[in-house]
Coordinates of C-alpha atoms in Angstrom, one line a residue:
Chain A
X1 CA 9.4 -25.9 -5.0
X2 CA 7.6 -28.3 -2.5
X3 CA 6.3 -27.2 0.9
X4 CA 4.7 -29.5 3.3
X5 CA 2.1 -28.0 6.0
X6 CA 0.8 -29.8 9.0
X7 CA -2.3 -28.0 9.7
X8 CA -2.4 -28.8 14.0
X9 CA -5.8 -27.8 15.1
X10 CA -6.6 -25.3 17.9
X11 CA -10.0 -24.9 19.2
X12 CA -9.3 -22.7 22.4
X13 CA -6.6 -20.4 24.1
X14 CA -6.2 -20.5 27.7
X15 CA -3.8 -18.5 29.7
X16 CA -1.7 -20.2 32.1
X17 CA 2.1 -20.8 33.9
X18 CA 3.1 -22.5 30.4
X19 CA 3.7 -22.0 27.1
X20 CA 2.3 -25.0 25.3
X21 CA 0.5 -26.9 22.8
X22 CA -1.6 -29.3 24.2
X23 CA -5.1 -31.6 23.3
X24 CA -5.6 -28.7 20.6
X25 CA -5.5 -26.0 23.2
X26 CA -2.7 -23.3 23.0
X27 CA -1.6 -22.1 26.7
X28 CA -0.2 -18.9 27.1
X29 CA 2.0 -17.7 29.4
X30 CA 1.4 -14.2 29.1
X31 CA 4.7 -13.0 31.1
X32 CA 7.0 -15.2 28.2
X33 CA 5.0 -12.8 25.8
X34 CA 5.0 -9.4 27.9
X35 CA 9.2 -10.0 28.3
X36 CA 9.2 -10.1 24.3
X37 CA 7.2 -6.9 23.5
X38 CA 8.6 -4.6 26.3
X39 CA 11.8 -5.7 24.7
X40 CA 11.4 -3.1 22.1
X41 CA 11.3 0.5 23.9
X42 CA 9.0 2.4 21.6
X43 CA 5.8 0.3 23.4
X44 CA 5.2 1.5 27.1
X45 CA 2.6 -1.3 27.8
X46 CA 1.0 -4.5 26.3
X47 CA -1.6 -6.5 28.2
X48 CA -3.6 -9.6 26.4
X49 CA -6.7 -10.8 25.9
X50 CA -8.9 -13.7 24.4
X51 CA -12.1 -13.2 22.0
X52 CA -13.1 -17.0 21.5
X53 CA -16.2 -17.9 18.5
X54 CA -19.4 -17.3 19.8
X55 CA -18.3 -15.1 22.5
X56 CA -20.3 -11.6 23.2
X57 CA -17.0 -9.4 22.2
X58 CA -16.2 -6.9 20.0
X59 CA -12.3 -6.3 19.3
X60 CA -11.7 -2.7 18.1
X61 CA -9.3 -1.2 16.4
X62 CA -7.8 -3.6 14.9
X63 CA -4.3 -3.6 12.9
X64 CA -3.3 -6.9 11.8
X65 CA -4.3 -10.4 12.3
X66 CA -1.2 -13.3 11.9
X67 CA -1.2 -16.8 12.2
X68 CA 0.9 -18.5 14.1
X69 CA 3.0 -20.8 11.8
X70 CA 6.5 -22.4 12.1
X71 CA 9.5 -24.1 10.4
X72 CA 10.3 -27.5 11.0
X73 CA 13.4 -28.9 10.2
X74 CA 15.8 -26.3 9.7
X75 CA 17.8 -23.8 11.0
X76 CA 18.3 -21.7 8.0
X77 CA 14.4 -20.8 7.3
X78 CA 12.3 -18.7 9.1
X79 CA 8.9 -17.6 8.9
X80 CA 8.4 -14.2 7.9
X81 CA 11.9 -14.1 6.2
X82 CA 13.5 -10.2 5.9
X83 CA 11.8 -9.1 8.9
X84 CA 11.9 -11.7 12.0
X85 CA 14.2 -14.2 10.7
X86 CA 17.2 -14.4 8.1
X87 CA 16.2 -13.3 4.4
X88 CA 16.5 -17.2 3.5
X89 CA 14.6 -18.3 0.7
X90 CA 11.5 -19.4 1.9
X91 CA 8.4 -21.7 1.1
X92 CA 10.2 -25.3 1.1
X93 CA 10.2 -27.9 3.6
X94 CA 8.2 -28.4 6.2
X95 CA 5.7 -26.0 7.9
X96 CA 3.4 -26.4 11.3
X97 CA 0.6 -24.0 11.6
X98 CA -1.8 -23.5 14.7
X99 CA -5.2 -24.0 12.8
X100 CA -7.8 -21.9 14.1
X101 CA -5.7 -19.8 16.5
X102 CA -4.9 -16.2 15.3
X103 CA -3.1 -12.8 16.9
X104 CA -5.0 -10.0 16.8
X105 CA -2.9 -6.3 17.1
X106 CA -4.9 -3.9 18.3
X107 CA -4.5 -0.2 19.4
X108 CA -4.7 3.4 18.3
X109 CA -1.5 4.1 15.8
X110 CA -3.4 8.0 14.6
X111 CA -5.9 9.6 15.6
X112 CA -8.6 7.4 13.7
X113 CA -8.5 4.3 13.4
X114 CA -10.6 1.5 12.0
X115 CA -11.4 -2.6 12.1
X116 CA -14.3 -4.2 14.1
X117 CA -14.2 -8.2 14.7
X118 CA -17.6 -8.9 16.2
X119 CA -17.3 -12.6 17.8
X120 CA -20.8 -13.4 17.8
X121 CA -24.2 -11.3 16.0
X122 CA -24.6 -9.9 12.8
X123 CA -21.7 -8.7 12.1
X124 CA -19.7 -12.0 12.9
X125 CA -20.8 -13.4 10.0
X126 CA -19.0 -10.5 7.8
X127 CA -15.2 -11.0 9.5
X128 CA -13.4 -14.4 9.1
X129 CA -12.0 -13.9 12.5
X130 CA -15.1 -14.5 14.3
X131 CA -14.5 -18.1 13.3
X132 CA -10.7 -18.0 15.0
X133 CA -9.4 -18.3 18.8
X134 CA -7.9 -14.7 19.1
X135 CA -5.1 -14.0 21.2
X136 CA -5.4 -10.0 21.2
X137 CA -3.0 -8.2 22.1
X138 CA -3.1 -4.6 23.0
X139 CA -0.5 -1.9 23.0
X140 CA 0.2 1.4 24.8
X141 CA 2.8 3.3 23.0
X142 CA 5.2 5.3 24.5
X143 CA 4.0 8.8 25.0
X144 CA 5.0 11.8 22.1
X145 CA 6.1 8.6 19.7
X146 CA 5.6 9.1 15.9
X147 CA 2.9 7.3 14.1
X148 CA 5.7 5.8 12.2
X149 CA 7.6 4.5 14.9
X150 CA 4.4 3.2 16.6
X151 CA 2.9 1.4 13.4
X152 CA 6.5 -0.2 13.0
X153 CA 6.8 -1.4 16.4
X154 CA 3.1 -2.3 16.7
X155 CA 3.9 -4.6 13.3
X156 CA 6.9 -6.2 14.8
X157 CA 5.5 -7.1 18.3
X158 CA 2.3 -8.8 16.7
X159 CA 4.7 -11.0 14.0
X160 CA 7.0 -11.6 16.9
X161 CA 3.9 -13.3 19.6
X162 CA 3.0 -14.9 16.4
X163 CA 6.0 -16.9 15.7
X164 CA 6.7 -17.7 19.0
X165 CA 3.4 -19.2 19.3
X166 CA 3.7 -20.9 16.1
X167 CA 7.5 -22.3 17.3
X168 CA 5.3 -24.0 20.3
X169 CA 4.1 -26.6 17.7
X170 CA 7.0 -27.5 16.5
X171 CA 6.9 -30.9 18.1
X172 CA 3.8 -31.7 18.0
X173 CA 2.3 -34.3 15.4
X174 CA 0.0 -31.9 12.9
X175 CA -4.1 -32.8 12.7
X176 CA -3.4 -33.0 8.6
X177 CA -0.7 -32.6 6.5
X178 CA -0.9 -31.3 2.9
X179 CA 1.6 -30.8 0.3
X180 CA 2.1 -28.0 -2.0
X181 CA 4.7 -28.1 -5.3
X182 CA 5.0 -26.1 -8.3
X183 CA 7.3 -27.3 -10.8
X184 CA 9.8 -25.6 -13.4
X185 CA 8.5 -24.0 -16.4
X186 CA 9.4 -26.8 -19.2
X187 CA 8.3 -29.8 -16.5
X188 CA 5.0 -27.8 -16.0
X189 CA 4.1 -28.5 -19.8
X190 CA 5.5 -31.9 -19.8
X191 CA 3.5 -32.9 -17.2
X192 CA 0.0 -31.8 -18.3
X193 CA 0.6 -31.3 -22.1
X194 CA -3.2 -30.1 -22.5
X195 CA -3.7 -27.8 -19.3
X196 CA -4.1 -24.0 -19.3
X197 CA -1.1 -22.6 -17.9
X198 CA -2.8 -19.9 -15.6
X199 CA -1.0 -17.3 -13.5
X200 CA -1.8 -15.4 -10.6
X201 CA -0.9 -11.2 -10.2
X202 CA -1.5 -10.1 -6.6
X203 CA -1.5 -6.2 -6.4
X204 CA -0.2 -5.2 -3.0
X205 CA -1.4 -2.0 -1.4
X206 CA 1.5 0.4 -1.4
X207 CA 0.9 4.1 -0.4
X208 CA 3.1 5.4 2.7
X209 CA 2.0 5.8 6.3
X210 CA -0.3 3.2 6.9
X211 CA -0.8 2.0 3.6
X212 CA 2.9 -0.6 2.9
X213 CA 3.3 -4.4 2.2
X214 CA 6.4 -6.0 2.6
X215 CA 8.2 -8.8 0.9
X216 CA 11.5 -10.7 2.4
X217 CA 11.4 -6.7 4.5
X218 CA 11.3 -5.0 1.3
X219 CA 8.5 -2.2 1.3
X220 CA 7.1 -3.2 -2.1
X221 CA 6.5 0.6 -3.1
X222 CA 10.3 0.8 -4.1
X223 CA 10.1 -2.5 -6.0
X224 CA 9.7 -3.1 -9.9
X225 CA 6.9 -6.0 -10.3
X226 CA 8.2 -9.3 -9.2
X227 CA 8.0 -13.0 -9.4
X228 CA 7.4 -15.0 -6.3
X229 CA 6.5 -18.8 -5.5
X230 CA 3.2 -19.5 -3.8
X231 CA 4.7 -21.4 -1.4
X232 CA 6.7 -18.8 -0.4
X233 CA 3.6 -17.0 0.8
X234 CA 2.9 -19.3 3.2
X235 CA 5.6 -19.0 5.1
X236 CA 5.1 -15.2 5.8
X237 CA 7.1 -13.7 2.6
X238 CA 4.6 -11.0 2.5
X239 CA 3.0 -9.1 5.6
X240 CA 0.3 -6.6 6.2
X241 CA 2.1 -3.1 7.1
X242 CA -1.5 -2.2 5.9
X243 CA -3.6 -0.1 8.6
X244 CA -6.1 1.5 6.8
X245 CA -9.3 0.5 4.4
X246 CA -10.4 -2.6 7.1
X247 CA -12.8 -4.6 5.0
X248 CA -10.7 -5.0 1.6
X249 CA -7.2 -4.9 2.8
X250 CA -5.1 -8.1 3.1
X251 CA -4.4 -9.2 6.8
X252 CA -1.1 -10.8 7.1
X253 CA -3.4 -14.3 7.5
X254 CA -5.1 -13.1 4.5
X255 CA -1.8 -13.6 3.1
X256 CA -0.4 -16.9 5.1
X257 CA -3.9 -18.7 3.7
X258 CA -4.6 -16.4 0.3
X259 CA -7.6 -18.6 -1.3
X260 CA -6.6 -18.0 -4.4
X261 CA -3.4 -19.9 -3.9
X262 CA -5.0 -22.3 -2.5
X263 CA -7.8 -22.8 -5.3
X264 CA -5.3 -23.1 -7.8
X265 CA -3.5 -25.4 -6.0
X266 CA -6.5 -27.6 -5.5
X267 CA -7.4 -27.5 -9.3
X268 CA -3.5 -27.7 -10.4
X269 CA -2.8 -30.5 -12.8
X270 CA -6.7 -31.3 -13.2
X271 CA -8.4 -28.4 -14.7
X272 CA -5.1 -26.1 -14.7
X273 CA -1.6 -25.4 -14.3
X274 CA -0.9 -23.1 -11.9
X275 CA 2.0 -21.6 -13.9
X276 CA 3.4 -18.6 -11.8
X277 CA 2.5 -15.8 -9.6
X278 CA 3.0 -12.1 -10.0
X279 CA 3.3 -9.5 -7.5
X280 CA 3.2 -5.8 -8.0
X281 CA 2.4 -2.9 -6.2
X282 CA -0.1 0.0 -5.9
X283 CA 1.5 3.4 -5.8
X284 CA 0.2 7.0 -4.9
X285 CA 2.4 8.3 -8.7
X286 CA 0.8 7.9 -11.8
X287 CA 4.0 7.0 -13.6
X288 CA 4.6 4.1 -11.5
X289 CA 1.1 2.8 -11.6
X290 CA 2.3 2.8 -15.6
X291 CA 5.7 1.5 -14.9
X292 CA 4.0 -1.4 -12.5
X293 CA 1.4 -2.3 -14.9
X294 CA 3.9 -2.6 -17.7
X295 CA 5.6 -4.8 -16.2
X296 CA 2.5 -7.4 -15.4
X297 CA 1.7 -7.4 -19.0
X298 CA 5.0 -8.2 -20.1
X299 CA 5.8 -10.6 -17.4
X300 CA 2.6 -12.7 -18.3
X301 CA 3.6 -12.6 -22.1
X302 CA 7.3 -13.9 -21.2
X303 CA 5.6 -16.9 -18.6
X304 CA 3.5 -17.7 -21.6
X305 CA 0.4 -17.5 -19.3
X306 CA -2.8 -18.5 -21.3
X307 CA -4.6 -16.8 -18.1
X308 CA -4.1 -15.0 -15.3
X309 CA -6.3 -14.4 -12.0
X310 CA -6.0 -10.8 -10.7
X311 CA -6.5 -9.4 -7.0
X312 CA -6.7 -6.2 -6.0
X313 CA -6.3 -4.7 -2.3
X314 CA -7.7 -1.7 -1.0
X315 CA -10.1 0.9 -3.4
X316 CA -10.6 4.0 -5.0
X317 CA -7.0 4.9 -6.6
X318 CA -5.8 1.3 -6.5
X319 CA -8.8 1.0 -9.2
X320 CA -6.8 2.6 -11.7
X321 CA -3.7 0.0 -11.1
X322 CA -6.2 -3.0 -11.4
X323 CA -7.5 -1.7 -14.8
X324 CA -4.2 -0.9 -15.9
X325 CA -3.2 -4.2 -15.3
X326 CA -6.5 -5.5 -16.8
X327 CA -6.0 -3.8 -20.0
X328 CA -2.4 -4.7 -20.1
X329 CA -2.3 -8.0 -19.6
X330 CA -5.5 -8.7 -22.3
X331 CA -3.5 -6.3 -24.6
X332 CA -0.8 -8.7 -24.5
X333 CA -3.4 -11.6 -25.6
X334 CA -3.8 -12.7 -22.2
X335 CA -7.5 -13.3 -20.9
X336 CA -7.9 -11.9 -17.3
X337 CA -9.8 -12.5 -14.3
X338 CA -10.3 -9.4 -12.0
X339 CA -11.2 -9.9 -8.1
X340 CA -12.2 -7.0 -6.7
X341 CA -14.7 -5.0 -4.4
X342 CA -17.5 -2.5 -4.4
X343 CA -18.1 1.1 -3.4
X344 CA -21.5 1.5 -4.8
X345 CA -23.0 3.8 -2.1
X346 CA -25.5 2.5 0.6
X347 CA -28.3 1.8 -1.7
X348 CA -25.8 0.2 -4.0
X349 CA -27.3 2.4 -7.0
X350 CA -23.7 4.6 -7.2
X351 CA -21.1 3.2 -9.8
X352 CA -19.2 1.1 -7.9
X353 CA -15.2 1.4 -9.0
X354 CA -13.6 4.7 -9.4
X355 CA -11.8 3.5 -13.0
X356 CA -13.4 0.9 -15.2
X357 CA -12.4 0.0 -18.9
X358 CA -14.0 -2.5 -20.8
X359 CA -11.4 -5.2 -20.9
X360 CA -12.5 -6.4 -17.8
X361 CA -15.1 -8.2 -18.7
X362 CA -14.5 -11.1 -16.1
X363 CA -15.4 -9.6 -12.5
X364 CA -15.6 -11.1 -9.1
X365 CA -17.1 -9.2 -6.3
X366 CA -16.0 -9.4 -2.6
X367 CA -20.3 -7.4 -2.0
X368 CA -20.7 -4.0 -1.7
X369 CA -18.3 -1.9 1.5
X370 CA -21.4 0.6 1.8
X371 CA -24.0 -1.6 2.8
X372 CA -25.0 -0.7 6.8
X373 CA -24.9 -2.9 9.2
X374 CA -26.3 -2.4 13.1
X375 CA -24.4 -3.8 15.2
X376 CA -25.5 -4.8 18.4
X377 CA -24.1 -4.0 21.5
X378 CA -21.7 -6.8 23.1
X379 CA -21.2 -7.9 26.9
X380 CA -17.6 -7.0 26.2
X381 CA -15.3 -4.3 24.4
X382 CA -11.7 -5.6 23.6
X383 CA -9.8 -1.9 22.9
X384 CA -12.3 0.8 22.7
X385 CA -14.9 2.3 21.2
X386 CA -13.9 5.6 21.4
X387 CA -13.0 5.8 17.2
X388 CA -16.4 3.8 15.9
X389 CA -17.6 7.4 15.0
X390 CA -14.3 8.7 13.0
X391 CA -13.2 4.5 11.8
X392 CA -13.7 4.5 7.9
X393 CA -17.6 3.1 7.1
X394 CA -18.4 4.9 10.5
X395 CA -20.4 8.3 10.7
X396 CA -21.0 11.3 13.6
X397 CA -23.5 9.9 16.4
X398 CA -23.5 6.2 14.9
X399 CA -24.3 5.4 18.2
X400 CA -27.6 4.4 19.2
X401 CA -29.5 4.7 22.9
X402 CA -29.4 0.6 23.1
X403 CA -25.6 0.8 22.5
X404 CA -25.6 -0.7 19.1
X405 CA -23.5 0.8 16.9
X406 CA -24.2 1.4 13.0
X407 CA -21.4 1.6 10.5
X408 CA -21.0 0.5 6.8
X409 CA -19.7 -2.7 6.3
X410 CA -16.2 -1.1 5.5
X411 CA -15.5 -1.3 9.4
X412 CA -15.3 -4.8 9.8
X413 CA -12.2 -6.4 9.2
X414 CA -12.2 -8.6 6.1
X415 CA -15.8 -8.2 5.6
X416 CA -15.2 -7.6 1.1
X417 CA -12.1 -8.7 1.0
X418 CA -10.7 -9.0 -2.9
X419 CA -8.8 -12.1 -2.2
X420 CA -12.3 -13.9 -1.9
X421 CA -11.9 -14.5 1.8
X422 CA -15.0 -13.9 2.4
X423 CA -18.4 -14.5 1.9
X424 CA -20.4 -11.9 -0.1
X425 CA -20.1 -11.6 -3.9
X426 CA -22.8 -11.2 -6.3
X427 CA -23.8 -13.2 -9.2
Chain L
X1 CA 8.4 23.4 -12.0
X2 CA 5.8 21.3 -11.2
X3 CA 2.3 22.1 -9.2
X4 CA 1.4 20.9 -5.8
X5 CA -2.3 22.0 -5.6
X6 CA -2.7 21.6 -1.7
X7 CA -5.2 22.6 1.7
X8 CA -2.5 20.9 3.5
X9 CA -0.2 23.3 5.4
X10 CA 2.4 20.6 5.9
X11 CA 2.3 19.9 2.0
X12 CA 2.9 23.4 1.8
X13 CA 5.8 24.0 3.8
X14 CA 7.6 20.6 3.1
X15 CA 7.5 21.3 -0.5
X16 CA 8.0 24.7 -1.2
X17 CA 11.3 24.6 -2.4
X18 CA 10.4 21.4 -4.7
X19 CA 7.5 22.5 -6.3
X20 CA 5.4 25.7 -7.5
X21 CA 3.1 25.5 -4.3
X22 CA -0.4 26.6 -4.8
X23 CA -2.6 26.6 -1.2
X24 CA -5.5 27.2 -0.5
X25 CA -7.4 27.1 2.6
X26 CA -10.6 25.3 0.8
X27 CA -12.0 21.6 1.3
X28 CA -10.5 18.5 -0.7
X29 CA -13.7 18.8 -3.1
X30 CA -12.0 22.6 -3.9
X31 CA -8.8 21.6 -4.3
X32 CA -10.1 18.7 -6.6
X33 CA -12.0 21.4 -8.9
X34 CA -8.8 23.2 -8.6
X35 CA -6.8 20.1 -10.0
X36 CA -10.1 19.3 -12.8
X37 CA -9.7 23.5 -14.1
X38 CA -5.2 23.4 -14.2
X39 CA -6.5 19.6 -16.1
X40 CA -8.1 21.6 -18.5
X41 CA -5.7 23.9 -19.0
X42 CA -3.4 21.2 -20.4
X43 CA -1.4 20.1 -17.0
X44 CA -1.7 16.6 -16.4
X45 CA -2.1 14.9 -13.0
X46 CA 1.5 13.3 -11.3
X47 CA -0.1 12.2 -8.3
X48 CA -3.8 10.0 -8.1
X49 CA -6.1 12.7 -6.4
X50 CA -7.5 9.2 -4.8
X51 CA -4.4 8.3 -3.1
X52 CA -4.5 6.6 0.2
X53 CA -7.1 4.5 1.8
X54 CA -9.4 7.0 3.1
X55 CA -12.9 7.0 1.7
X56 CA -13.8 10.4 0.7
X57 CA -15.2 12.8 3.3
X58 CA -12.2 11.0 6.1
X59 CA -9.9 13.3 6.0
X60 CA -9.8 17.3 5.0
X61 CA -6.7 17.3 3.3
X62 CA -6.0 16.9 -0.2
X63 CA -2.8 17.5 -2.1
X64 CA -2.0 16.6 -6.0
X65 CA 0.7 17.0 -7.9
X66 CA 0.6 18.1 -11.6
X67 CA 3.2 18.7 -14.5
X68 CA 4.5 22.1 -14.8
X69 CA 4.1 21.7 -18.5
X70 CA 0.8 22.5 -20.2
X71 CA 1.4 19.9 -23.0
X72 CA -1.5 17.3 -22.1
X73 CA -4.4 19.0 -23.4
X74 CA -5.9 15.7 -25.2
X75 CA -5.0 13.7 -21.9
X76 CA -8.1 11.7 -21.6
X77 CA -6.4 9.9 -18.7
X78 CA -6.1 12.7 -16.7
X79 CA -9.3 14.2 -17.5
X80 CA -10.6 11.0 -16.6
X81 CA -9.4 10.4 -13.4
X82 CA -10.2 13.7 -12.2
X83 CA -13.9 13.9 -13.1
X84 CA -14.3 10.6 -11.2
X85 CA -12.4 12.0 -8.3
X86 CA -14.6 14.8 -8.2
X87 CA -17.7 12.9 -8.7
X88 CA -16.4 10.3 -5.6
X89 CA -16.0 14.0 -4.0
X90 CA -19.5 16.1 -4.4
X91 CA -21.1 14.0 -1.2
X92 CA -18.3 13.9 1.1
X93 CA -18.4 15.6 4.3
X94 CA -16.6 19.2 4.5
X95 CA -16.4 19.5 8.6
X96 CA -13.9 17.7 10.5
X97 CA -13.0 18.0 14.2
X98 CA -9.7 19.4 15.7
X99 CA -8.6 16.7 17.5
X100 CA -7.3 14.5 14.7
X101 CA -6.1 17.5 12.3
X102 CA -2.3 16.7 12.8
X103 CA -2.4 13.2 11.9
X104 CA -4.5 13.9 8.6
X105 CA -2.0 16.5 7.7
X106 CA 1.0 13.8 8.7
X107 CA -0.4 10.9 6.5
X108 CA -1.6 13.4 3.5
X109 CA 2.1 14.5 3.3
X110 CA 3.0 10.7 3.6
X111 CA 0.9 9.7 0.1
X112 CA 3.5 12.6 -1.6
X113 CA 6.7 11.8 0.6
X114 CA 7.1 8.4 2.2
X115 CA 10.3 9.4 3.8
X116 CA 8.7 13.0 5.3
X117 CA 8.7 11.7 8.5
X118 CA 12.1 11.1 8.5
X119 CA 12.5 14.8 8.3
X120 CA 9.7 16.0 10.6

């Protein structure tokens, strides 16, 4: 499959009369936008906002960030396939994505809630998303609604601003365009005779309220592991449903730009072959973290993978499923690669995955999510900060006299990610 | 007829005709020695006491699920997982405030029955 993505770049969000992409600014009408979220009854109110880099902001909580992408070319294929647009086949063609523009969902879905993006200040450097324009959009749901009716409607409203933001650059002439193919099994070898055919497993956090990922609109808890093409993940095949566990669970942009794809990508027919990807799920029964991890193992020995990279999302239980899948796959004769993160308490001292086995003896680290961070206090407050004491990596009376708040670095959104899309590891 | 260890009065109520309910008003770290002593006693663990993404000390409620039968006496895997779940558990915090004890309770039921809500 080949996809080409023209990468337009955006380096500020302005509200205006129009909808447009213009001179790498995005103008937002934010009535076009209001008319499509009020369209589904369950949300009572919406108003919008901007967080730009630098800025003295904090945006809190927050749900989901998506970029804004489109398809070019075609009426058949939509972005996010099985849940905006028709369950077409994704990941060919041609795709436009607004570089460096982002919609951030924020609001309270339960009682708690959790994810801090700090714009400027310590803490920015810990969240990729101090580095984006943010669009933020925040919801009021209607009153007495379920949590599951909210989170739903909350996860539809922020993939529907961002694909009609994305559809705005349809026609405009991408910064950079890059290409993206992965070819059949048998041409694979043919091509590079004496590259490593490498594959890629991305577990998936699966638990129930809060906790799903979809695929084509499937909630990947009722799925068997599964095949799907990189490219495909581009274009939105898998979202965040994913509300809980801020710093190490996978944003839908997480997913639009997973590094991992695009490492292997970059080192594909040099050092490598990217030969595949996996995707599999992390679920609350022990039989089907068995059943799930089975399958991994035995669809790397069928794709003849002389290596695979594996990511993990989320922590604690989901530690099991990554050494499951870790033992597994090397029990088949399969060396692994595990990318993962750290609960090692705040002096770092505690042990720092809740399963461990000793086939995994290849680990990357997205840092330790107990390490505390103060953060200062901001000119402005994008939500509220009415949950920074109950957010996960928050604690009672975290907040100080000079209105800095201190939290563990488990607040911030993306700040140990296990897809690498961040900063901290250790060596 | 499998266990349901539980402090979760929704857990309770939702399963009692599905499982051999045993509640207890105690705090998750209890109900986790609970799980650890029915371990022990050759039940193995259905359910990952870990499930969901809330740290330890988030939430009060804890619910697992364990096999009726008390024929996994040499089951490492279970014993396993359950001492580490205790350990991650020995710190965490015991006193939560009213206000959010509803929603707990909802998404604690949620690990054990994604389709609950769907009959709440």
């Amino acid at each position: 499959m080949k996809l080409e993505v023209g990468y337009i770049n955006i380096t500020d969000i302005q509200f205006g009369n129009e909808c447009k992409v213009a001179g790498g600014t995005l103008h937002v009408n934010q009535d076009c936008l209001k008319e499509l979220i009020l369209s589904d009854a369950r949300i009572a109110e919406v108003s919008f906002d901007i967080a730009r880099p630098g800025e003295s902001v904090r945006i809190t909580p927050v749900k989901d960030v998506i970029e804004p992408r489109t398809k070019v070319g075609t009426d058949e294929m939509g972005i996010f396939p099985g849940i905006l647009n028709k369950v077409k086949t994704v990941g060919m063609g041609r795709t436009h994505v607004l570089k460096g523009a982002a919609v951030v969902t924020c609001g309270q879905i339960v009682g708690f809630q959790e994810g801090i993006i700090d714009m400027s200040g310590p803490g920015a450097d810990y969240t990729p998303f101090s580095a984006t324009n943010n669009l933020v959009v925040l919801f009021t749901p209607k009153a007495d609604i379920q949590p599951h009716d909210y989170e739903q409607a909350l996860r539809m409203a922020g993939l529907k601003v961002a694909a009609f933001l994305g559809d705005l650059g349809k026609e405009v002439t991408p910064d950079v365009v890059e290409t993206y193919e992965t070819l059949p099994i048998l041409e694979q070898k043919a091509k590079y005779p004496d590259l490593p055919r490498i594959g890629y497993v991305q577990m998936l956090q699966t638990q129930g309220l809060l906790h799903d990922t979809y695929v084509y609109g499937v909630d990947m808890k009722e799925s068997l592991t599964t095949m799907i093409n990189p490219t495909e993940v581009m274009d939105g095949a898998i979202i965040s449903g994913n509300c809980v566990s801020a710093c190490d669970k996978n944003t839908t942009y997480h997913h639009q730009n997973n590094p991992v794809i695009a490492d292997m990508f970059e080192e594909n027919g040099k050092s490598l072959i990217f030969a595949g990807m996996i995707i599999t799920n992390e679920n609350v029964f022990l039989m089907d973290k068995e059943r799930s991890s089975d399958w991994t193992a035995k669809l790397c020995k069928m794709m003849g993978f002389d290596g695979v990279v594996i990511t993990q999302e989320g922590f604690g239980n989901p530690d099991t499923d990554l050494m499951m899948n870790c033992k597994k796959v090397e029990d088949v004769g399969v060396p692994t690669v595990i990318v993962t993160d750290e609960y090692a308490g705040r002096d770092g001292t505690s042990q720092s995955l809740a399963d461990v086995d000793a086939a995994a003896n290849a680990v990357v680290t997205g840092g330790n999510a107990n390490e505390v961070i103060t953060l200062p206090k901001m000119d402005k407050v994008i939500g509220t900060l009415q949950y920074v004491d109950v957010i996960a990596g928050g604690f009672e009376n975290n907040t100080q006299p000079d209105g800095s708040i201190v939290v563990e670095l488990q607040a911030i959104i993306g700040a140990t990610n296990e897809l690498g899309f961040n900063k901290m590891s250790a060596r | 007829m499998d266990i349901l260890i539980t402090n979760n009065p929704l857990c309770r109520d939702y399963f009692a005709d599905i499982y051999n309910v045993e509640f207890s008003d105690i705090s998750a770290y209890f109900i986790l020695q609970k799980v650890r002593d029915f371990v022990h006693l050759g039940h193995g663990v259905l359910t990952h006491p870990r499930a969901g993404g809330l740290p330890p000390g988030t939430s009060p409620y804890k619910s697992v699920l364990l096999t009726g039968r008390q024929d996994m006496k040499n089951s490492l895997q279970s014993l396993e997982i359950v001492e580490n779940s205790v350990k991650a558990y020995e710190k965490a915090r015991t006193e939560f405030s009213e206000k959010h004890l509803e929603h707990f309770a909802k998404l604690d039921l949620s690990l054990l029955a994604p389709n609950a809500h769907k009959k709440h």
